[in-house]
PDB file of C-alpha atoms in Angstrom:
ATOM      1  CA  MET A1439       0.052   0.045   0.028  1.00  0.00           C
ATOM      2  CA  ALA A1440       1.447   3.388  -1.004  1.00  0.00           C
ATOM      3  CA  LEU A1441       2.142   5.856   1.747  1.00  0.00           C
ATOM      4  CA  GLU A1442      -0.622   8.307   0.459  1.00  0.00           C
ATOM      5  CA  GLU A1443      -3.247   5.449   0.884  1.00  0.00           C
ATOM      6  CA  ARG A1444      -2.144   5.001   4.552  1.00  0.00           C
ATOM      7  CA  ASN A1445      -3.371   8.635   5.227  1.00  0.00           C
ATOM      8  CA  LEU A1446      -6.983   9.431   5.671  1.00  0.00           C
ATOM      9  CA  VAL A1447      -7.583  13.150   5.778  1.00  0.00           C
ATOM     10  CA  GLU A1448     -11.234  14.492   6.096  1.00  0.00           C
ATOM     11  CA  ILE A1449     -12.928  17.841   6.514  1.00  0.00           C
ATOM     12  CA  LEU A1450     -16.453  16.964   7.878  1.00  0.00           C
ATOM     13  CA  GLU A1451     -19.436  19.094   6.713  1.00  0.00           C
ATOM     14  CA  GLU A1452     -21.574  20.948   9.242  1.00  0.00           C
ATOM     15  CA  ASN A1453     -23.367  19.000  11.855  1.00  0.00           C
ATOM     16  CA  VAL A1454     -21.505  15.835  10.995  1.00  0.00           C
ATOM     17  CA  PRO A1455     -19.950  14.323  14.204  1.00  0.00           C
ATOM     18  CA  ILE A1456     -16.464  12.652  14.227  1.00  0.00           C
ATOM     19  CA  ASP A1457     -16.698   8.888  14.326  1.00  0.00           C
ATOM     20  CA  ILE A1458     -13.561   8.034  16.326  1.00  0.00           C
ATOM     21  CA  VAL A1459     -14.031   4.406  15.966  1.00  0.00           C
ATOM     22  CA  LYS A1460     -13.695   4.671  12.122  1.00  0.00           C
ATOM     23  CA  TYR A1461     -10.462   6.573  12.222  1.00  0.00           C
ATOM     24  CA  ILE A1462      -8.931   4.239  15.023  1.00  0.00           C
ATOM     25  CA  LYS A1463      -9.898   1.220  12.962  1.00  0.00           C
ATOM     26  CA  PHE A1464      -8.246   2.797   9.854  1.00  0.00           C
ATOM     27  CA  VAL A1465      -4.925   3.143  11.570  1.00  0.00           C
ATOM     28  CA  SER A1466      -4.997  -0.156  13.571  1.00  0.00           C
ATOM     29  CA  VAL A1467      -3.071  -2.867  11.814  1.00  0.00           C
ATOM     30  CA  PRO A1468      -1.129  -5.952  12.963  1.00  0.00           C
ATOM     31  CA  GLN A1469       2.204  -4.347  11.938  1.00  0.00           C
ATOM     32  CA  ALA A1470       1.691  -1.476  14.409  1.00  0.00           C
ATOM     33  CA  GLY A1471       2.533  -2.032  18.066  1.00  0.00           C
ATOM     34  CA  ALA A1472       1.169   1.486  19.049  1.00  0.00           C
ATOM     35  CA  VAL A1473      -1.765   3.693  18.282  1.00  0.00           C
ATOM     36  CA  SER A1474      -1.760   7.179  19.626  1.00  0.00           C
ATOM     37  CA  THR A1475      -4.846   9.518  19.390  1.00  0.00           C
ATOM     38  CA  PHE A1476      -5.872  12.974  20.113  1.00  0.00           C
ATOM     39  CA  SER A1477      -9.311  14.426  20.526  1.00  0.00           C
ATOM     40  CA  GLY A1478      -9.866  18.061  20.895  1.00  0.00           C
ATOM     41  CA  THR A1479     -13.314  18.803  22.501  1.00  0.00           C
ATOM     42  CA  THR A1480     -15.241  21.954  23.228  1.00  0.00           C
ATOM     43  CA  ARG A1481     -14.928  23.019  26.878  1.00  0.00           C
ATOM     44  CA  ASP A1482     -17.491  24.855  28.751  1.00  0.00           C
ATOM     45  CA  ASN A1483     -15.409  27.810  29.998  1.00  0.00           C
ATOM     46  CA  PHE A1484     -12.740  30.373  28.876  1.00  0.00           C
ATOM     47  CA  GLU A1485     -11.243  32.803  31.268  1.00  0.00           C
ATOM     48  CA  GLY A1486     -14.261  32.816  33.461  1.00  0.00           C
ATOM     49  CA  LYS A1487     -16.813  33.106  30.562  1.00  0.00           C
ATOM     50  CA  THR A1488     -19.410  30.504  29.894  1.00  0.00           C
ATOM     51  CA  VAL A1489     -18.783  28.777  26.542  1.00  0.00           C
ATOM     52  CA  VAL A1490     -21.872  27.560  24.675  1.00  0.00           C
ATOM     53  CA  GLU A1491     -20.190  26.222  21.514  1.00  0.00           C
ATOM     54  CA  LEU A1492     -17.370  26.522  19.090  1.00  0.00           C
ATOM     55  CA  ARG A1493     -17.958  27.265  15.465  1.00  0.00           C
ATOM     56  CA  TYR A1494     -15.484  26.417  12.556  1.00  0.00           C
ATOM     57  CA  GLU A1495     -14.987  27.440   9.084  1.00  0.00           C
ATOM     58  CA  ALA A1496     -12.394  26.533   6.561  1.00  0.00           C
ATOM     59  CA  TYR A1497     -11.140  26.837   3.070  1.00  0.00           C
ATOM     60  CA  VAL A1498     -11.430  23.187   2.444  1.00  0.00           C
ATOM     61  CA  PRO A1499      -9.342  22.484  -0.671  1.00  0.00           C
ATOM     62  CA  MET A1500      -6.231  24.360   0.868  1.00  0.00           C
ATOM     63  CA  ALA A1501      -6.949  22.768   4.327  1.00  0.00           C
ATOM     64  CA  ILE A1502      -6.936  19.240   2.847  1.00  0.00           C
ATOM     65  CA  ARG A1503      -3.676  19.870   0.995  1.00  0.00           C
ATOM     66  CA  SER A1504      -2.095  21.363   4.168  1.00  0.00           C
ATOM     67  CA  LEU A1505      -3.119  18.395   6.217  1.00  0.00           C
ATOM     68  CA  LYS A1506      -1.719  15.988   3.531  1.00  0.00           C
ATOM     69  CA  SER A1507       1.558  17.960   3.641  1.00  0.00           C
ATOM     70  CA  ILE A1508       1.693  17.637   7.465  1.00  0.00           C
ATOM     71  CA  CYS A1509       1.279  13.838   7.207  1.00  0.00           C
ATOM     72  CA  SER A1510       4.031  13.808   4.875  1.00  0.00           C
ATOM     73  CA  SER A1511       6.316  15.851   7.068  1.00  0.00           C
ATOM     74  CA  ALA A1512       5.374  13.535  10.026  1.00  0.00           C
ATOM     75  CA  ARG A1513       6.429  10.479   7.931  1.00  0.00           C
ATOM     76  CA  SER A1514       9.753  12.010   7.118  1.00  0.00           C
ATOM     77  CA  SER A1515      10.545  12.461  10.834  1.00  0.00           C
ATOM     78  CA  TRP A1516       8.986   9.156  12.422  1.00  0.00           C
ATOM     79  CA  ASN A1517       8.550   5.542  11.313  1.00  0.00           C
ATOM     80  CA  LEU A1518       4.715   5.559  10.919  1.00  0.00           C
ATOM     81  CA  HIS A1519       2.249   3.159   9.377  1.00  0.00           C
ATOM     82  CA  SER A1520      -1.156   4.989   9.184  1.00  0.00           C
ATOM     83  CA  ILE A1521      -2.288   8.530   9.960  1.00  0.00           C
ATOM     84  CA  ALA A1522      -5.970   9.689  10.141  1.00  0.00           C
ATOM     85  CA  VAL A1523      -6.970  13.362  10.632  1.00  0.00           C
ATOM     86  CA  ALA A1524     -10.603  14.526  10.854  1.00  0.00           C
ATOM     87  CA  HIS A1525     -11.918  18.224  11.577  1.00  0.00           C
ATOM     88  CA  ARG A1526     -15.556  19.280  11.838  1.00  0.00           C
ATOM     89  CA  LEU A1527     -17.009  22.351  10.399  1.00  0.00           C
ATOM     90  CA  GLY A1528     -19.893  24.396  11.761  1.00  0.00           C
ATOM     91  CA  PRO A1529     -21.059  24.478  15.469  1.00  0.00           C
ATOM     92  CA  VAL A1530     -19.492  22.023  17.810  1.00  0.00           C
ATOM     93  CA  PRO A1531     -21.318  21.988  21.176  1.00  0.00           C
ATOM     94  CA  VAL A1532     -19.701  21.707  24.617  1.00  0.00           C
ATOM     95  CA  GLY A1533     -18.404  18.123  25.068  1.00  0.00           C
ATOM     96  CA  GLU A1534     -18.287  17.172  21.433  1.00  0.00           C
ATOM     97  CA  ILE A1535     -15.132  16.636  19.365  1.00  0.00           C
ATOM     98  CA  SER A1536     -13.994  19.255  16.849  1.00  0.00           C
ATOM     99  CA  VAL A1537     -10.828  17.515  15.717  1.00  0.00           C
ATOM    100  CA  PHE A1538      -9.408  13.917  15.999  1.00  0.00           C
ATOM    101  CA  ILE A1539      -6.107  12.472  15.095  1.00  0.00           C
ATOM    102  CA  ALA A1540      -5.000   8.858  15.101  1.00  0.00           C
ATOM    103  CA  VAL A1541      -1.420   7.644  14.364  1.00  0.00           C
ATOM    104  CA  SER A1542      -0.161   4.083  14.255  1.00  0.00           C
ATOM    105  CA  ALA A1543       3.501   2.886  14.364  1.00  0.00           C
ATOM    106  CA  VAL A1544       5.760   0.093  15.310  1.00  0.00           C
ATOM    107  CA  HIS A1545       6.770   1.866  18.535  1.00  0.00           C
ATOM    108  CA  ARG A1546       4.999   4.161  20.964  1.00  0.00           C
ATOM    109  CA  ALA A1547       7.431   7.015  20.891  1.00  0.00           C
ATOM    110  CA  ASP A1548       6.924   7.404  17.152  1.00  0.00           C
ATOM    111  CA  ALA A1549       3.186   7.336  17.490  1.00  0.00           C
ATOM    112  CA  MET A1550       3.039   9.660  20.454  1.00  0.00           C
ATOM    113  CA  ASP A1551       5.614  12.358  19.231  1.00  0.00           C
ATOM    114  CA  SER A1552       4.076  12.364  15.693  1.00  0.00           C
ATOM    115  CA  CYS A1553       0.576  12.641  16.987  1.00  0.00           C
ATOM    116  CA  ARG A1554       1.432  15.830  18.953  1.00  0.00           C
ATOM    117  CA  PHE A1555       3.293  17.200  15.850  1.00  0.00           C
ATOM    118  CA  VAL A1556       0.309  16.732  13.605  1.00  0.00           C
ATOM    119  CA  ILE A1557      -2.152  18.712  16.043  1.00  0.00           C
ATOM    120  CA  ASP A1558       0.364  21.421  16.666  1.00  0.00           C
ATOM    121  CA  GLU A1559       1.033  21.966  12.978  1.00  0.00           C
ATOM    122  CA  LEU A1560      -2.656  21.841  12.265  1.00  0.00           C
ATOM    123  CA  LYS A1561      -3.243  24.621  14.708  1.00  0.00           C
ATOM    124  CA  ALA A1562      -0.289  26.617  13.420  1.00  0.00           C
ATOM    125  CA  SER A1563      -0.907  26.432   9.506  1.00  0.00           C
ATOM    126  CA  VAL A1564      -4.065  25.039   8.333  1.00  0.00           C
ATOM    127  CA  PRO A1565      -6.659  27.499   7.133  1.00  0.00           C
ATOM    128  CA  ILE A1566      -9.370  26.710   9.724  1.00  0.00           C
ATOM    129  CA  TRP A1567     -10.979  29.432  11.671  1.00  0.00           C
ATOM    130  CA  LYS A1568     -12.627  29.223  15.063  1.00  0.00           C
ATOM    131  CA  LYS A1569     -15.278  31.279  16.617  1.00  0.00           C
ATOM    132  CA  GLU A1570     -15.980  30.974  20.440  1.00  0.00           C
ATOM    133  CA  VAL A1571     -19.600  31.556  21.407  1.00  0.00           C
ATOM    134  CA  TYR A1572     -20.239  32.537  24.851  1.00  0.00           C
ATOM    135  CA  ASP A1573     -23.661  33.073  26.750  1.00  0.00           C
ATOM    136  CA  ASN A1574     -23.087  36.881  26.466  1.00  0.00           C
ATOM    137  CA  GLY A1575     -21.234  37.371  23.154  1.00  0.00           C
ATOM    138  CA  GLU A1576     -18.858  35.774  20.705  1.00  0.00           C
ATOM    139  CA  VAL A1577     -15.389  36.174  19.152  1.00  0.00           C
ATOM    140  CA  TRP A1578     -13.087  34.874  16.468  1.00  0.00           C
ATOM    141  CA  LYS A1579      -9.968  33.353  17.878  1.00  0.00           C
ATOM    142  CA  GLU A1580      -6.327  32.889  16.854  1.00  0.00           C
ATOM    143  CA  ASN A1581      -4.472  29.917  17.989  1.00  0.00           C
ATOM    144  CA  SER A1582      -1.333  30.573  20.054  1.00  0.00           C
ATOM    145  CA  GLU A1583       0.600  28.101  17.610  1.00  0.00           C
ATOM    146  CA  PHE A1584      -0.382  30.326  14.845  1.00  0.00           C
ATOM    147  CA  MET A1585       0.823  33.485  16.467  1.00  0.00           C
ATOM    148  CA  ASP A1586       4.209  31.616  17.326  1.00  0.00           C
ATOM    149  CA  ARG A1587       4.593  30.530  13.813  1.00  0.00           C
ATOM    150  CA  ARG A1588       3.869  34.196  12.455  1.00  0.00           C
ATOM    151  CA  LEU A1589       6.651  35.416  14.841  1.00  0.00           C
ATOM    152  CA  GLU A1590       9.067  32.572  13.623  1.00  0.00           C
ATOM    153  CA  ILE A1591       8.336  33.355  10.116  1.00  0.00           C
ATOM    154  CA  GLY A1592       8.856  37.117  10.771  1.00  0.00           C
ATOM    155  CA  LYS A1593      12.374  36.257  12.235  1.00  0.00           C
ATOM    156  CA  LYS A1594      13.201  34.308   9.145  1.00  0.00           C
ATOM    157  CA  GLU A1595      12.254  37.063   6.685  1.00  0.00           C
ATOM    158  CA  GLY A1596      13.874  39.740   8.853  1.00  0.00           C
ATOM    159  CA  ASP A1597      10.671  41.517   9.798  1.00  0.00           C
ATOM    160  CA  VAL A1598      11.240  40.802  13.476  1.00  0.00           C
ATOM    161  CA  SER A1599      14.407  41.753  15.287  1.00  0.00           C
ATOM    162  CA  GLU A1600      15.392  40.887  18.781  1.00  0.00           C
ATOM    163  CA  GLU A1601      14.693  44.374  19.806  1.00  0.00           C
ATOM    164  CA  ASN A1602      10.980  44.554  18.672  1.00  0.00           C
ATOM    165  CA  GLU A1603      10.306  40.935  19.627  1.00  0.00           C
ATOM    166  CA  ALA A1604       9.799  41.925  23.144  1.00  0.00           C
ATOM    167  CA  GLU A1605       6.947  44.325  21.730  1.00  0.00           C
ATOM    168  CA  ILE A1606       5.235  41.520  19.826  1.00  0.00           C
ATOM    169  CA  LEU A1607       5.246  39.058  22.513  1.00  0.00           C
ATOM    170  CA  PRO A1608       3.257  41.058  25.051  1.00  0.00           C
ATOM    171  CA  ARG A1609       0.637  41.698  22.373  1.00  0.00           C
ATOM    172  CA  HIS A1610       0.481  38.023  21.888  1.00  0.00           C
ATOM    173  CA  GLY A1611       0.284  37.612  25.691  1.00  0.00           C
ATOM    174  CA  ARG A1612      -2.886  39.684  25.719  1.00  0.00           C
ATOM    175  CA  LYS A1613      -4.180  37.125  23.183  1.00  0.00           C
ATOM    176  CA  THR A1614      -4.514  39.766  20.833  1.00  0.00           C
ATOM    177  CA  CYS A1615      -8.225  39.478  19.371  1.00  0.00           C
ATOM    178  CA  CYS A1616      -8.970  36.693  21.875  1.00  0.00           C
ATOM    179  CA  GLY A1617      -9.244  38.852  24.984  1.00  0.00           C
ATOM    180  CA  SER A1618     -12.435  39.289  26.982  1.00  0.00           C
ATOM    181  CA  LYS A1619     -13.140  42.812  25.965  1.00  0.00           C
ATOM    182  CA  VAL A1620     -13.230  42.195  22.094  1.00  0.00           C
ATOM    183  CA  LYS A1621     -16.410  41.701  20.274  1.00  0.00           C
ATOM    184  CA  VAL A1622     -16.669  41.176  16.471  1.00  0.00           C
ATOM    185  CA  THR A1623     -19.853  42.762  15.105  1.00  0.00           C
ATOM    186  CA  GLU A1624     -21.706  41.325  12.072  1.00  0.00           C
ATOM    187  CA  GLU A1625     -21.458  45.028  10.715  1.00  0.00           C
ATOM    188  CA  SER A1626     -17.708  45.143  10.914  1.00  0.00           C
ATOM    189  CA  SER A1627     -16.753  41.553  10.177  1.00  0.00           C
ATOM    190  CA  SER A1628     -16.820  42.086   6.475  1.00  0.00           C
ATOM    191  CA  SER A1629     -13.916  44.457   6.575  1.00  0.00           C
ATOM    192  CA  CYS A1630     -12.029  42.801   9.554  1.00  0.00           C
ATOM    193  CA  ILE A1631      -8.947  41.636   7.505  1.00  0.00           C
ATOM    194  CA  SER A1632      -5.622  40.671   9.257  1.00  0.00           C
ATOM    195  CA  SER A1633      -2.792  41.671   7.287  1.00  0.00           C
ATOM    196  CA  GLU A1634      -0.668  39.094   8.926  1.00  0.00           C
ATOM    197  CA  HIS A1635      -3.015  36.432   8.140  1.00  0.00           C
ATOM    198  CA  GLU A1636      -3.285  37.514   4.515  1.00  0.00           C
ATOM    199  CA  LYS A1637       0.511  37.581   4.156  1.00  0.00           C
ATOM    200  CA  ASN A1638       0.975  34.129   5.797  1.00  0.00           C
ATOM    201  CA  HIS A1639      -1.875  32.530   3.617  1.00  0.00           C
ATOM    202  CA  GLN A1640      -0.687  34.380   0.435  1.00  0.00           C
ATOM    203  CA  HIS A1641       2.612  32.750   0.930  1.00  0.00           C
ATOM    204  CA  ASN A1642       1.101  29.218   0.653  1.00  0.00           C
ATOM    205  CA  VAL A1643      -1.562  29.652  -1.985  1.00  0.00           C
ATOM    206  CA  GLU A1644      -0.585  28.324  -5.400  1.00  0.00           C
ATOM    207  CA  LYS A1645      -3.285  29.968  -7.497  1.00  0.00           C
ATOM    208  CA  GLU A1646      -4.871  33.269  -7.645  1.00  0.00           C
ATOM    209  CA  ASN A1647      -8.435  32.119  -7.318  1.00  0.00           C
ATOM    210  CA  GLU A1648      -7.321  30.393  -4.116  1.00  0.00           C
ATOM    211  CA  GLU A1649      -5.883  33.853  -2.719  1.00  0.00           C
ATOM    212  CA  ASP A1650      -9.326  35.244  -3.311  1.00  0.00           C
ATOM    213  CA  GLU A1651     -11.094  32.557  -1.378  1.00  0.00           C
ATOM    214  CA  VAL A1652      -8.631  32.533   1.660  1.00  0.00           C
ATOM    215  CA  GLN A1653      -9.110  36.355   1.806  1.00  0.00           C
ATOM    216  CA  ARG A1654     -12.828  35.945   1.811  1.00  0.00           C
ATOM    217  CA  HIS A1655     -12.633  33.613   4.860  1.00  0.00           C
ATOM    218  CA  ILE A1656      -9.926  35.480   6.539  1.00  0.00           C
ATOM    219  CA  ARG A1657     -11.772  38.797   6.783  1.00  0.00           C
ATOM    220  CA  LYS A1658     -13.818  37.212   9.577  1.00  0.00           C
ATOM    221  CA  SER A1659     -10.708  37.018  11.642  1.00  0.00           C
ATOM    222  CA  CYS A1660     -11.069  39.423  14.776  1.00  0.00           C
ATOM    223  CA  CYS A1661      -7.456  40.762  14.289  1.00  0.00           C
ATOM    224  CA  GLY A1662      -8.420  43.593  11.795  1.00  0.00           C
ATOM    225  CA  SER A1663      -8.777  47.395  12.641  1.00  0.00           C
ATOM    226  CA  LYS A1664     -12.558  47.387  12.955  1.00  0.00           C
ATOM    227  CA  VAL A1665     -13.224  45.312  15.959  1.00  0.00           C
ATOM    228  CA  LYS A1666     -15.589  46.623  18.619  1.00  0.00           C
ATOM    229  CA  VAL A1667     -14.061  46.927  22.137  1.00  0.00           C
ATOM    230  CA  ASN A1668     -16.625  46.625  24.855  1.00  0.00           C
ATOM    231  CA  GLU A1669     -15.891  48.691  28.058  1.00  0.00           C
TER     232      GLU A1669
END
């Protein structure tokens, strides 16, 4: 079986739950002595606020390609047999799974280390956007892994020096658009564009029509200039 056939990558449509048995069964083979899994679930709180649900959107074609690339990178670093990655779109209520990863390998170290690598890379680079819905409001959120990756890329490109890194990190420490005093309104969301997001995604998009699609989704990030701050 070709390596590509031992990868199962799926972005599930809205209101389609993740069948973890399906993905565990896919990676479970007699040749593998270890299966490592990760399931990301919606918790009921964030910094003292009551969470009702999470809502996910994605640019699916690019997300699929990004996930396949992550699987290839994992195989280049660890001796793996099979990899399964599934992510839901739409609303994910408290207690339900939004992302699930299963990896099988001959040895447990390879399975466990690669499983963590896959989820960390997914959070850092795959074009999937998350809105956290509270009982008194909602906000689009950035993953800390994405912010760390953006800082890393900036350093490599010479955009971030050691001197101004100290200024960037505190801004990330405030969780930028994830703080409790930020609310994205429907009126402003259409023009809420993160230039950093745009730069990051355009770097990875191969076709011009994909750039347009990514920008259409990315405008819903809460990191643009037209967010409403509640006192």
